[in-house]
CSV table of C-alpha atoms in Angstrom, one decimal:
chain,number,residue,atom,x,y,z
A,1,MET,CA,0.1,0.2,-0.1
A,2,ALA,CA,1.2,4.1,-0.2
A,3,LEU,CA,0.5,7.0,1.2
A,4,ALA,CA,-2.0,9.2,0.1
A,5,LEU,CA,-1.4,13.5,1.0
A,6,ALA,CA,-3.5,16.1,0.6
A,7,VAL,CA,-3.2,19.2,1.0
A,8,THR,CA,-5.0,23.3,0.5
A,9,GLY,CA,-2.7,25.7,-1.5
A,10,CYS,CA,-4.7,29.4,-1.0
A,11,GLY,CA,-4.7,31.6,-3.6
A,12,VAL,CA,-2.9,35.6,-2.8
A,13,VAL,CA,-2.2,38.6,-4.8
A,14,PRO,CA,0.7,38.3,-7.4
A,15,LEU,CA,3.8,40.2,-6.5
A,16,PRO,CA,5.1,43.4,-8.2
A,17,GLY,CA,6.8,42.1,-11.1
A,18,ALA,CA,6.2,38.4,-10.1
A,19,LYS,CA,8.4,36.8,-13.2
A,20,ASP,CA,6.8,33.5,-15.1
A,21,PRO,CA,7.8,30.1,-14.2
A,22,ALA,CA,11.3,29.5,-16.6
A,23,THR,CA,12.6,26.6,-17.2
A,24,ARG,CA,12.2,23.9,-15.7
A,25,PRO,CA,15.9,22.5,-14.0
A,26,PRO,CA,17.5,19.5,-16.0
A,27,SER,CA,15.0,16.1,-15.9
A,28,ALA,CA,15.9,13.5,-13.3
A,29,ALA,CA,15.3,9.7,-13.5
A,30,PRO,CA,13.6,8.4,-10.0
A,31,THR,CA,16.2,6.8,-7.5
A,32,PRO,CA,15.8,2.8,-8.1
A,33,SER,CA,14.6,1.1,-4.7
A,34,GLY,CA,12.4,-1.4,-3.5
A,35,PRO,CA,9.0,-2.0,-2.4
A,36,ALA,CA,6.6,0.4,-0.9
A,37,THR,CA,6.2,0.4,2.7
A,38,ALA,CA,2.5,-0.8,3.3
A,39,THR,CA,1.4,1.7,4.9
A,40,PRO,CA,-2.3,2.8,5.2
A,41,PRO,CA,-3.2,5.3,4.0
A,42,SER,CA,-4.4,8.7,5.3
A,43,SER,CA,-7.3,11.4,4.9
A,44,ALA,CA,-8.2,13.0,2.6
A,45,PRO,CA,-11.1,16.1,3.0
A,46,PRO,CA,-12.6,17.5,0.5
A,47,VAL,CA,-11.1,21.1,0.5
A,48,THR,CA,-13.7,23.7,-0.1
A,49,PRO,CA,-12.7,28.4,0.4
A,50,ALA,CA,-15.6,27.9,3.0
A,51,ALA,CA,-13.9,25.3,4.8
A,52,ASP,CA,-10.0,25.2,4.4
A,53,SER,CA,-9.0,25.4,8.9
A,54,GLY,CA,-6.1,23.3,7.5
A,55,PRO,CA,-2.0,24.8,7.1
A,56,ALA,CA,-1.6,26.7,3.7
A,57,LEU,CA,0.9,27.0,0.9
A,58,ALA,CA,1.2,31.1,-0.5
A,59,VAL,CA,1.1,30.5,-3.4
A,60,THR,CA,2.2,33.7,-6.0
A,61,HIS,CA,1.1,33.2,-9.0
A,62,SER,CA,1.1,29.5,-10.7
A,63,TRP,CA,-0.1,26.1,-7.5
A,64,SER,CA,1.4,23.7,-10.5
A,65,ALA,CA,5.2,25.8,-11.2
A,66,ASP,CA,5.6,26.6,-7.4
A,67,LEU,CA,4.3,22.7,-6.5
A,68,GLN,CA,6.6,20.9,-9.0
A,69,ASP,CA,9.4,19.0,-8.1
A,70,ASN,CA,11.9,20.8,-7.8
A,71,PHE,CA,13.9,17.2,-8.9
A,72,SER,CA,11.4,16.3,-11.2
A,73,ARG,CA,11.5,13.8,-14.6
A,74,SER,CA,8.4,16.0,-15.7
A,75,SER,CA,9.1,19.9,-17.9
A,76,ALA,CA,5.3,20.6,-17.4
A,77,PHE,CA,4.0,23.1,-15.0
A,78,VAL,CA,1.2,20.7,-15.5
A,79,TRP,CA,1.7,18.7,-12.0
A,80,ALA,CA,1.6,18.4,-8.4
A,81,SER,CA,5.5,16.2,-7.9
A,82,GLY,CA,6.8,18.3,-5.5
A,83,VAL,CA,4.3,17.9,-3.0
A,84,GLY,CA,6.2,14.4,-0.8
A,85,VAL,CA,7.0,12.7,2.7
A,86,LEU,CA,10.0,13.5,4.1
A,87,ASP,CA,11.0,10.1,6.1
A,88,ALA,CA,13.8,11.0,8.3
A,89,GLN,CA,13.6,8.1,10.1
A,90,ALA,CA,15.0,6.1,6.9
A,91,ARG,CA,17.3,9.4,6.1
A,92,ARG,CA,14.7,9.3,2.9
A,93,TRP,CA,12.5,12.2,0.5
A,94,LEU,CA,9.9,9.9,-0.6
A,95,MET,CA,7.8,11.5,-3.9
A,96,PRO,CA,5.0,10.4,-6.2
A,97,TYR,CA,4.8,7.6,-7.5
A,98,TRP,CA,5.5,7.7,-11.4
A,99,ARG,CA,3.8,5.1,-14.4
A,100,GLY,CA,5.8,5.8,-17.2
A,101,GLU,CA,5.6,9.9,-17.8
A,102,GLU,CA,2.3,10.1,-15.6
A,103,CYS,CA,2.7,10.9,-12.3
A,104,LEU,CA,0.5,9.7,-9.6
A,105,CYS,CA,-0.4,12.9,-8.1
A,106,THR,CA,-3.2,16.1,-9.4
A,107,HIS,CA,-2.8,17.7,-12.7
A,108,GLN,CA,-3.7,20.4,-13.7
A,109,ASP,CA,-5.6,19.7,-16.9
A,110,ARG,CA,-7.1,15.9,-16.2
A,111,ASP,CA,-8.5,17.3,-12.7
A,112,GLY,CA,-10.1,20.5,-14.3
A,113,LEU,CA,-8.1,22.9,-12.5
A,114,LYS,CA,-7.2,26.5,-13.6
A,115,TYR,CA,-3.3,27.6,-13.6
A,116,SER,CA,-3.6,30.2,-10.8
A,117,ILE,CA,-5.6,30.7,-7.8
A,118,GLU,CA,-7.7,33.7,-7.1
A,119,PRO,CA,-7.2,35.3,-4.5
A,120,GLY,CA,-8.4,34.5,-1.4
A,121,ALA,CA,-9.8,30.8,-3.1
A,122,SER,CA,-8.1,27.5,-2.7
A,123,ILE,CA,-7.7,24.4,-3.5
A,124,GLY,CA,-7.4,20.6,-3.0
A,125,VAL,CA,-3.9,18.9,-4.4
A,126,TYR,CA,-2.7,15.0,-4.1
A,127,ALA,CA,0.0,12.8,-4.4
A,128,VAL,CA,0.2,8.9,-3.5
A,129,VAL,CA,3.8,8.8,-2.4
A,130,PRO,CA,5.3,5.2,-0.6
A,131,ALA,CA,4.9,5.0,2.7
A,132,PRO,CA,7.5,5.7,5.0
A,133,ALA,CA,9.5,3.2,7.1
A,134,GLY,CA,8.3,2.2,10.9
A,135,ASP,CA,4.7,3.2,10.2
A,136,PRO,CA,4.8,6.5,12.2
A,137,ALA,CA,1.6,8.0,13.6
A,138,THR,CA,2.8,11.2,12.1
A,139,ALA,CA,4.6,12.3,9.2
A,140,THR,CA,6.8,14.8,7.6
A,141,ILE,CA,5.2,16.7,4.6
A,142,VAL,CA,7.5,18.5,2.4
A,143,THR,CA,6.7,21.1,-0.9
A,144,PRO,CA,9.1,23.7,-2.8
A,145,ALA,CA,6.6,26.5,-1.8
A,146,ALA,CA,6.5,26.3,1.7
A,147,PRO,CA,8.5,25.2,5.3
A,148,PRO,CA,7.7,21.4,6.3
A,149,LEU,CA,4.9,20.8,7.4
A,150,VAL,CA,5.5,18.3,10.4
A,151,ASN,CA,3.1,15.7,13.4
A,152,VAL,CA,0.6,15.5,10.1
A,153,PRO,CA,-1.3,12.9,11.5
A,154,ILE,CA,-1.4,9.4,9.2
A,155,SER,CA,-5.2,8.3,9.5
A,156,ASP,CA,-6.3,4.8,8.1
A,157,ASP,CA,-9.0,6.2,7.4
A,158,PRO,CA,-9.4,5.3,2.9
A,159,PRO,CA,-9.0,9.1,0.9
A,160,ALA,CA,-11.8,11.1,0.1
A,161,MET,CA,-11.1,11.8,-3.9
A,162,GLU,CA,-11.1,8.6,-6.5
A,163,LEU,CA,-7.5,7.6,-6.8
A,164,PRO,CA,-5.3,6.2,-9.6
A,165,ASP,CA,-4.6,2.7,-10.3
A,166,LEU,CA,-0.7,2.1,-8.6
A,167,SER,CA,0.0,-1.3,-10.9
A,168,GLY,CA,3.0,-0.8,-12.4
A,169,VAL,CA,4.2,2.3,-10.9
A,170,THR,CA,7.9,3.8,-10.0
A,171,PRO,CA,9.0,4.3,-6.8
A,172,VAL,CA,10.7,7.8,-5.7
A,173,ARG,CA,13.2,8.4,-3.1
A,174,HIS,CA,15.6,10.3,-2.7
A,175,PRO,CA,18.5,9.5,-0.3
A,176,VAL,CA,19.4,12.5,2.2
A,177,THR,CA,22.7,13.2,3.8
A,178,ALA,CA,23.4,15.6,6.9
A,179,PRO,CA,26.9,16.7,7.2
A,180,SER,CA,28.4,18.9,9.6
A,181,GLU,CA,32.4,19.6,10.9
A,182,ALA,CA,34.6,20.2,13.3
A,183,LEU,CA,35.2,24.1,14.0
A,184,ASP,CA,38.5,23.6,13.3
A,185,LYS,CA,38.3,22.8,9.6
A,186,SER,CA,40.1,18.6,11.0
A,187,GLU,CA,37.4,16.0,9.5
A,188,GLU,CA,33.9,16.4,7.6
A,189,THR,CA,31.4,14.3,8.5
A,190,ALA,CA,28.2,13.0,6.2
A,191,ASP,CA,25.0,10.7,7.9
A,192,ASP,CA,22.9,9.3,5.3
A,193,GLY,CA,21.5,7.4,8.5
A,194,GLU,CA,23.1,4.0,7.6
A,195,GLU,CA,26.2,4.7,7.1
A,196,LEU,CA,29.0,8.0,8.5
A,197,GLN,CA,31.4,9.4,6.2
A,198,ILE,CA,34.0,11.4,7.6
A,199,SER,CA,36.2,13.2,5.5
A,200,LEU,CA,39.7,14.1,7.7
A,201,SER,CA,41.6,17.0,6.6
A,202,SER,CA,44.7,16.1,4.7
A,203,ASP,CA,46.0,19.1,5.7
A,204,VAL,CA,45.7,18.4,8.9
A,205,LEU,CA,47.0,15.3,9.0
A,206,PHE,CA,50.4,15.2,6.5
A,207,ALA,CA,52.7,17.9,5.5
A,208,VAL,CA,53.2,19.2,2.2
A,209,ASP,CA,53.1,15.6,-0.3
A,210,LYS,CA,54.1,13.9,2.6
A,211,ALA,CA,52.2,10.7,3.7
A,212,SER,CA,53.8,10.5,7.3
A,213,LEU,CA,51.0,11.4,10.1
A,214,THR,CA,52.1,14.7,12.0
A,215,GLY,CA,51.6,14.6,15.8
A,216,ARG,CA,48.1,16.7,15.6
A,217,ALA,CA,46.7,13.9,13.7
A,218,ARG,CA,46.2,11.0,16.4
A,219,THR,CA,44.1,13.7,18.3
A,220,VAL,CA,42.0,13.8,14.9
A,221,LEU,CA,41.8,10.3,15.2
A,222,ALA,CA,41.1,9.5,17.9
A,223,ARG,CA,37.0,11.2,17.6
A,224,THR,CA,37.3,7.8,13.9
A,225,ALA,CA,38.5,5.7,16.1
A,226,LYS,CA,35.8,6.4,19.4
A,227,LEU,CA,32.9,6.2,16.7
A,228,VAL,CA,34.5,3.2,14.9
A,229,ASP,CA,34.3,1.3,17.7
A,230,ALA,CA,30.7,2.5,19.0
A,231,SER,CA,29.6,0.8,15.5
A,232,SER,CA,28.1,-2.4,15.1
A,233,GLY,CA,29.8,-2.9,11.6
A,234,THR,CA,32.8,-5.0,10.8
A,235,THR,CA,34.0,-3.4,7.7
A,236,VAL,CA,35.4,-0.3,7.7
A,237,GLU,CA,37.0,1.5,4.3
A,238,ILE,CA,39.3,4.6,4.2
A,239,ALA,CA,39.9,6.0,0.9
A,240,GLY,CA,42.8,8.4,0.1
A,241,HIS,CA,41.5,11.6,-1.8
A,242,ALA,CA,43.7,15.0,-3.7
A,243,ASP,CA,42.8,17.6,-5.1
A,244,SER,CA,43.7,18.5,-9.3
A,245,THR,CA,46.7,19.7,-8.6
A,246,GLY,CA,49.0,18.0,-9.8
A,247,THR,CA,49.0,14.7,-11.6
A,248,ASP,CA,48.4,11.4,-11.5
A,249,ALA,CA,51.5,10.1,-11.4
A,250,ILE,CA,52.0,12.2,-7.7
A,251,ASN,CA,48.4,12.7,-6.4
A,252,GLU,CA,47.2,8.9,-6.9
A,253,PRO,CA,49.8,7.1,-5.1
A,254,LEU,CA,50.5,9.2,-2.9
A,255,SER,CA,46.5,9.2,-2.1
A,256,ARG,CA,47.1,5.6,-1.2
A,257,ARG,CA,50.1,5.6,0.9
A,258,ARG,CA,47.8,8.4,3.1
A,259,ALA,CA,45.2,6.0,3.7
A,260,GLU,CA,47.3,3.3,4.5
A,261,ALA,CA,48.6,5.5,6.7
A,262,VAL,CA,45.5,5.7,8.4
A,263,ARG,CA,44.1,2.6,8.1
A,264,LYS,CA,47.5,1.7,9.9
A,265,ALA,CA,47.0,4.2,12.7
A,266,LEU,CA,43.1,3.1,12.8
A,267,ALA,CA,44.1,-0.4,13.0
A,268,GLY,CA,46.2,0.9,16.9
A,269,LEU,CA,43.2,2.7,18.1
A,270,VAL,CA,40.4,1.4,18.2
A,271,SER,CA,39.7,-1.7,21.0
A,272,ARG,CA,37.3,-3.8,18.9
A,273,ASP,CA,39.3,-6.9,16.8
A,274,ASP,CA,36.2,-7.8,15.1
A,275,LEU,CA,36.6,-5.0,11.8
A,276,ARG,CA,38.9,-5.4,8.5
A,277,PHE,CA,39.5,-2.1,7.6
A,278,THR,CA,40.2,-1.7,3.5
A,279,ALA,CA,43.0,0.9,2.0
A,280,GLU,CA,42.9,2.8,-1.3
A,281,GLY,CA,43.7,5.9,-3.0
A,282,TYR,CA,42.1,7.5,-6.1
A,283,GLY,CA,43.8,10.6,-6.7
A,284,SER,CA,42.0,13.8,-7.6
A,285,ARG,CA,39.1,11.5,-9.2
A,286,ARG,CA,36.3,12.0,-7.1
A,287,PRO,CA,36.4,15.7,-5.9
A,288,LEU,CA,33.0,16.5,-3.2
A,289,TYR,CA,34.1,20.2,-4.2
A,290,SER,CA,34.4,22.5,-7.2
A,291,ASN,CA,38.5,22.8,-7.5
A,292,ASP,CA,38.1,26.7,-9.1
A,293,GLU,CA,38.6,27.4,-5.8
A,294,GLU,CA,40.9,27.2,-2.9
A,295,GLU,CA,38.2,26.7,0.2
A,296,GLY,CA,37.6,23.6,-3.1
A,297,ARG,CA,40.9,22.0,-3.1
A,298,ARG,CA,41.4,22.6,0.4
A,299,ARG,CA,38.4,20.4,1.2
A,300,ASN,CA,39.4,17.9,-1.4
A,301,ARG,CA,42.1,17.1,0.3
A,302,ARG,CA,41.1,14.8,2.1
A,303,VAL,CA,41.4,10.9,4.0
A,304,THR,CA,37.8,9.4,4.0
A,305,VAL,CA,37.0,6.8,6.5
A,306,THR,CA,33.3,5.4,6.0
A,307,PHE,CA,31.4,3.0,8.6
A,308,ALA,CA,28.7,2.0,9.4
A,309,LYS,CA,26.4,5.2,11.2
A,310,PRO,CA,26.5,3.9,15.3
A,311,PRO,CA,23.6,4.0,17.7
A,312,GLN,CA,22.1,7.6,18.2
A,313,GLU,CA,21.7,8.6,22.1
A,314,ALA,CA,19.0,10.3,22.8
A,315,PRO,CA,17.5,13.4,22.6
A,316,PRO,CA,16.7,14.9,26.0
A,317,PRO,CA,12.9,16.0,26.5
A,318,THR,CA,12.1,19.0,24.7
A,319,ALA,CA,8.9,21.5,24.5
A,320,ALA,CA,6.9,20.0,22.5
A,321,ALA,CA,5.0,22.4,19.6
A,322,SER,CA,1.2,21.8,17.5
A,323,PRO,CA,1.0,19.1,15.9
A,324,SER,CA,-0.3,19.1,11.9
A,325,THR,CA,1.4,22.7,12.1
A,326,THR,CA,4.3,24.0,10.4
A,327,PRO,CA,7.1,24.8,12.6
A,328,GLY,CA,6.8,28.5,12.2
A,329,GLU,CA,3.0,28.4,12.7
A,330,ALA,CA,3.2,26.2,16.1
A,331,THR,CA,6.2,29.1,17.7
A,332,ALA,CA,4.0,32.3,16.7
A,333,ALA,CA,2.2,33.3,19.9
A,334,ALA,CA,6.4,33.8,20.8
A,335,PRO,CA,8.5,35.6,18.7
A,336,GLY,CA,11.8,33.6,18.8
A,337,PRO,CA,14.7,35.5,18.5
A,338,THR,CA,16.0,38.4,16.5
A,339,VAL,CA,19.0,39.2,14.9
A,340,SER,CA,19.4,42.4,12.3
A,341,ALA,CA,21.6,43.5,9.5
A,342,ARG,CA,21.7,45.8,6.7
A,343,SER,CA,22.0,44.3,2.9
A,344,GLU,CA,21.9,47.4,-0.2
A,345,GLY,CA,21.9,49.6,2.6
A,346,GLN,CA,19.3,48.8,4.2
A,347,PRO,CA,18.2,47.9,6.9
A,348,PHE,CA,17.4,43.3,7.4
A,349,THR,CA,15.8,41.3,10.6
A,350,ALA,CA,16.0,37.8,11.1
A,351,GLU,CA,13.5,36.2,12.9
A,352,ILE,CA,14.1,32.0,14.3
A,353,THR,CA,11.0,30.9,14.4
A,354,GLY,CA,11.7,27.8,15.3
A,355,LEU,CA,14.3,24.4,15.4
A,356,ARG,CA,12.7,21.5,15.7
A,357,ARG,CA,13.8,18.2,16.1
A,358,LEU,CA,12.2,15.3,13.9
A,359,PRO,CA,12.8,11.4,13.7
A,360,GLY,CA,16.4,9.9,13.0
A,361,GLY,CA,18.5,12.7,14.3
A,362,LEU,CA,17.3,15.5,12.0
A,363,GLY,CA,16.2,18.9,12.8
A,364,VAL,CA,14.6,21.6,10.9
A,365,LEU,CA,14.9,25.4,11.4
A,366,THR,CA,12.8,28.1,9.8
A,367,TYR,CA,13.2,31.3,9.7
A,368,ARG,CA,11.3,34.4,8.6
A,369,LEU,CA,13.9,37.7,6.5
A,370,THR,CA,12.6,40.7,6.8
A,371,ASN,CA,13.0,44.2,5.2
A,372,ARG,CA,12.9,47.0,7.8
A,373,GLY,CA,14.3,49.9,4.9
A,374,GLU,CA,12.2,52.3,2.8
A,375,ARG,CA,13.6,50.8,-1.0
A,376,GLU,CA,13.3,47.3,-2.8
A,377,ALA,CA,16.9,45.3,-2.2
A,378,TRP,CA,18.6,41.5,-2.2
A,379,HIS,CA,19.7,39.6,0.6
A,380,HIS,CA,21.8,37.6,-2.0
A,381,ARG,CA,24.6,36.2,0.1
A,382,LEU,CA,21.8,33.5,1.8
A,383,ASN,CA,22.9,31.5,-1.1
A,384,TRP,CA,26.3,32.5,-1.1
A,385,SER,CA,28.0,29.6,1.2
A,386,SER,CA,31.1,27.9,1.1
A,387,GLU,CA,29.9,25.1,-0.6
A,388,TRP,CA,27.1,26.2,-3.1
A,389,MET,CA,28.8,25.7,-6.3
A,390,SER,CA,28.1,21.6,-4.8
A,391,TYR,CA,24.4,21.9,-5.3
A,392,ARG,CA,22.4,21.7,-9.3
A,393,TYR,CA,20.8,25.1,-7.9
A,394,HIS,CA,21.3,28.4,-5.9
A,395,ALA,CA,19.8,27.4,-2.5
A,396,ALA,CA,19.3,29.5,0.9
A,397,SER,CA,22.7,26.9,1.8
A,398,ASN,CA,24.4,29.9,3.9
A,399,VAL,CA,23.3,29.1,6.9
A,400,ARG,CA,24.6,26.6,10.0
A,401,VAL,CA,23.7,25.6,13.6
A,402,THR,CA,26.3,25.1,16.1
A,403,ASP,CA,27.0,23.1,19.3
A,404,GLN,CA,29.3,25.3,21.1
A,405,ALA,CA,29.9,22.7,23.3
A,406,GLU,CA,31.2,20.1,21.0
A,407,ARG,CA,32.8,22.2,18.5
A,408,ARG,CA,30.8,21.8,15.9
A,409,GLN,CA,29.1,23.1,12.8
A,410,TYR,CA,25.7,21.4,11.1
A,411,LEU,CA,25.3,22.6,7.5
A,412,PRO,CA,21.8,22.5,5.4
A,413,GLY,CA,21.4,18.6,4.5
A,414,ARG,CA,21.9,17.4,0.7
A,415,VAL,CA,19.1,14.8,-1.4
A,416,GLU,CA,21.0,13.0,-3.5
A,417,VAL,CA,19.4,12.1,-7.1
A,418,ALA,CA,19.9,9.7,-9.5
A,419,GLU,CA,20.2,12.1,-13.5
A,420,ASP,CA,21.2,10.9,-16.4
A,421,ASP,CA,24.6,12.2,-16.3
A,422,GLY,CA,25.4,11.0,-12.8
A,423,PRO,CA,24.5,12.2,-8.9
A,424,ALA,CA,23.0,15.9,-8.6
A,425,THR,CA,23.4,17.0,-5.0
A,426,TYR,CA,20.4,19.2,-4.0
A,427,CYS,CA,19.9,21.7,-0.8
A,428,ALA,CA,17.7,20.8,1.4
A,429,CYS,CA,16.3,23.5,1.6
A,430,THR,CA,14.3,26.8,0.4
A,431,GLY,CA,14.9,26.9,-3.0
A,432,MET,CA,16.6,29.8,-5.3
A,433,ALA,CA,16.2,29.2,-8.2
A,434,GLY,CA,14.2,28.1,-11.0
A,435,VAL,CA,10.1,30.0,-10.3
A,436,ARG,CA,12.0,31.0,-7.2
A,437,LEU,CA,14.7,33.2,-8.7
A,438,GLY,CA,13.4,36.0,-7.3
A,439,THR,CA,13.3,34.9,-3.5
A,440,GLY,CA,16.2,36.8,-2.4
A,441,LYS,CA,13.9,40.1,-3.3
A,442,PHE,CA,12.4,42.0,-0.5
A,443,ALA,CA,9.9,45.7,-0.8
A,444,PRO,CA,10.0,47.3,1.9
A,445,GLY,CA,8.6,46.3,4.5
A,446,GLN,CA,8.4,42.7,3.2
A,447,ALA,CA,9.3,39.4,4.9
A,448,ARG,CA,9.4,36.1,3.6
A,449,GLU,CA,10.0,32.5,4.9
A,450,PHE,CA,12.7,29.8,4.8
A,451,TRP,CA,13.6,27.0,6.5
A,452,SER,CA,16.2,24.5,6.2
A,453,LEU,CA,17.4,20.3,7.3
A,454,PHE,CA,20.1,19.4,9.4
A,455,GLY,CA,21.7,17.2,11.8
A,456,LEU,CA,21.4,17.5,14.9
A,457,PRO,CA,23.1,16.7,18.5
A,458,ALA,CA,21.0,13.4,19.9
A,459,THR,CA,22.3,15.7,23.0
A,460,ALA,CA,21.6,18.7,23.1
A,461,SER,CA,18.6,21.5,24.1
A,462,ARG,CA,20.3,24.9,22.1
A,463,LEU,CA,22.0,25.7,19.6
A,464,THR,CA,24.1,28.5,17.9
A,465,VAL,CA,22.3,29.9,14.7
A,466,LYS,CA,24.1,31.1,12.4
A,467,ILE,CA,22.0,33.1,8.7
A,468,SER,CA,24.4,34.2,5.9
A,469,ASP,CA,25.6,37.2,7.9
A,470,PHE,CA,23.5,38.2,10.2
A,471,PRO,CA,24.5,38.5,14.3
A,472,ALA,CA,24.5,34.8,15.1
A,473,THR,CA,22.1,34.0,18.2
A,474,GLU,CA,21.3,31.1,20.3
A,475,VAL,CA,18.1,28.8,20.0
A,476,GLY,CA,16.1,26.9,21.6
A,477,VAL,CA,15.5,22.3,20.5
A,478,THR,CA,11.8,22.2,20.5
A,479,GLY,CA,10.3,18.3,20.0
């Protein structure tokens, strides 16, 4: 069985200078996957303008453009193909089923809907997606048009609308990775819910063009060894990597010797005796970042250690938030921390509207930017993160969550999508490309809502949030 979703979209007056929908991104093939998890479908009551009392998706011009999947395999602005479920426990972004070129979701022409929603009116749309793992009682609904809807109840009642036949469909499940890094830049970790991939900085481990570990290397490797000991896996894969400078004749053997040096050191630091270590060198063939800039080259000079993710500690009790509302709505009665900065000469404020813990060690941050000035201004720096070139499209990725006690920084989550020319990475955050190209543009007094998905430390109840060039502020984590 599958999970059927129904959401409401409300029409608003288009903003001055609103753009027509842009050309869609290149097509993306669905991630290969097995059968859907058997979970009863949710209820989907009919929606009418008079009866609409559920969470609303603010649509500025075309509902079909705003609700189309950012990773869509279709270029037509007729599907509600971006309505899906974040399976936080399994670290998967679940999108509507496809049958050939047909999405199992609302279609503008087939379902008799207009291109746009009249001001004050509302429509109901649906999507049939693979069910989240573990038979949960609630789900986190994701769309390109608004922050995630958290704790939406899953009902055993059949949907009110007639759904398409589910035979011969293809499930679409995109892996979600939560990256983090040490504040001293000694290592960065990618967590996909099943494995940890720890990239140790070669600049810290080794001298230039050398494969002998430095005095500081043992301290850096000690954290990795502790995590390996806590893992239930029996295989540890170690891979050496280089940047694009130099030649393959130098980079290949050097990266192999460095991987072997880390293998020997880790084997002596771990306490388990049931582990099998492998070591390989790949030179500059597998970059994580662009080699066009020094920061990208620095990050590409690494030795990566991959192993099964250790069990996560239970999070501390946190303040509960209202179910079936967005994190921002749940805290609307008590405004969150607000910080100020200037952009293009105009005063801006950033208000944190929620930092909410999800299952599986994930969390969602919501915040509101407002132009407090007297003239129009852009806030371009929201997508000027150090890894922006790693994403397929521009997004509000210049946001960080920091655990000061552990000296660790968490970066926005990444959605990995299989495409015709290889895997592509998308930011699990507010998009700033395509139909959302003008998201960083603010009229006087205008406010916009933003969000980002993060991995969160299990035991932290308060974390530091830094949004682009706004001052950092401390934020409490809610449940």
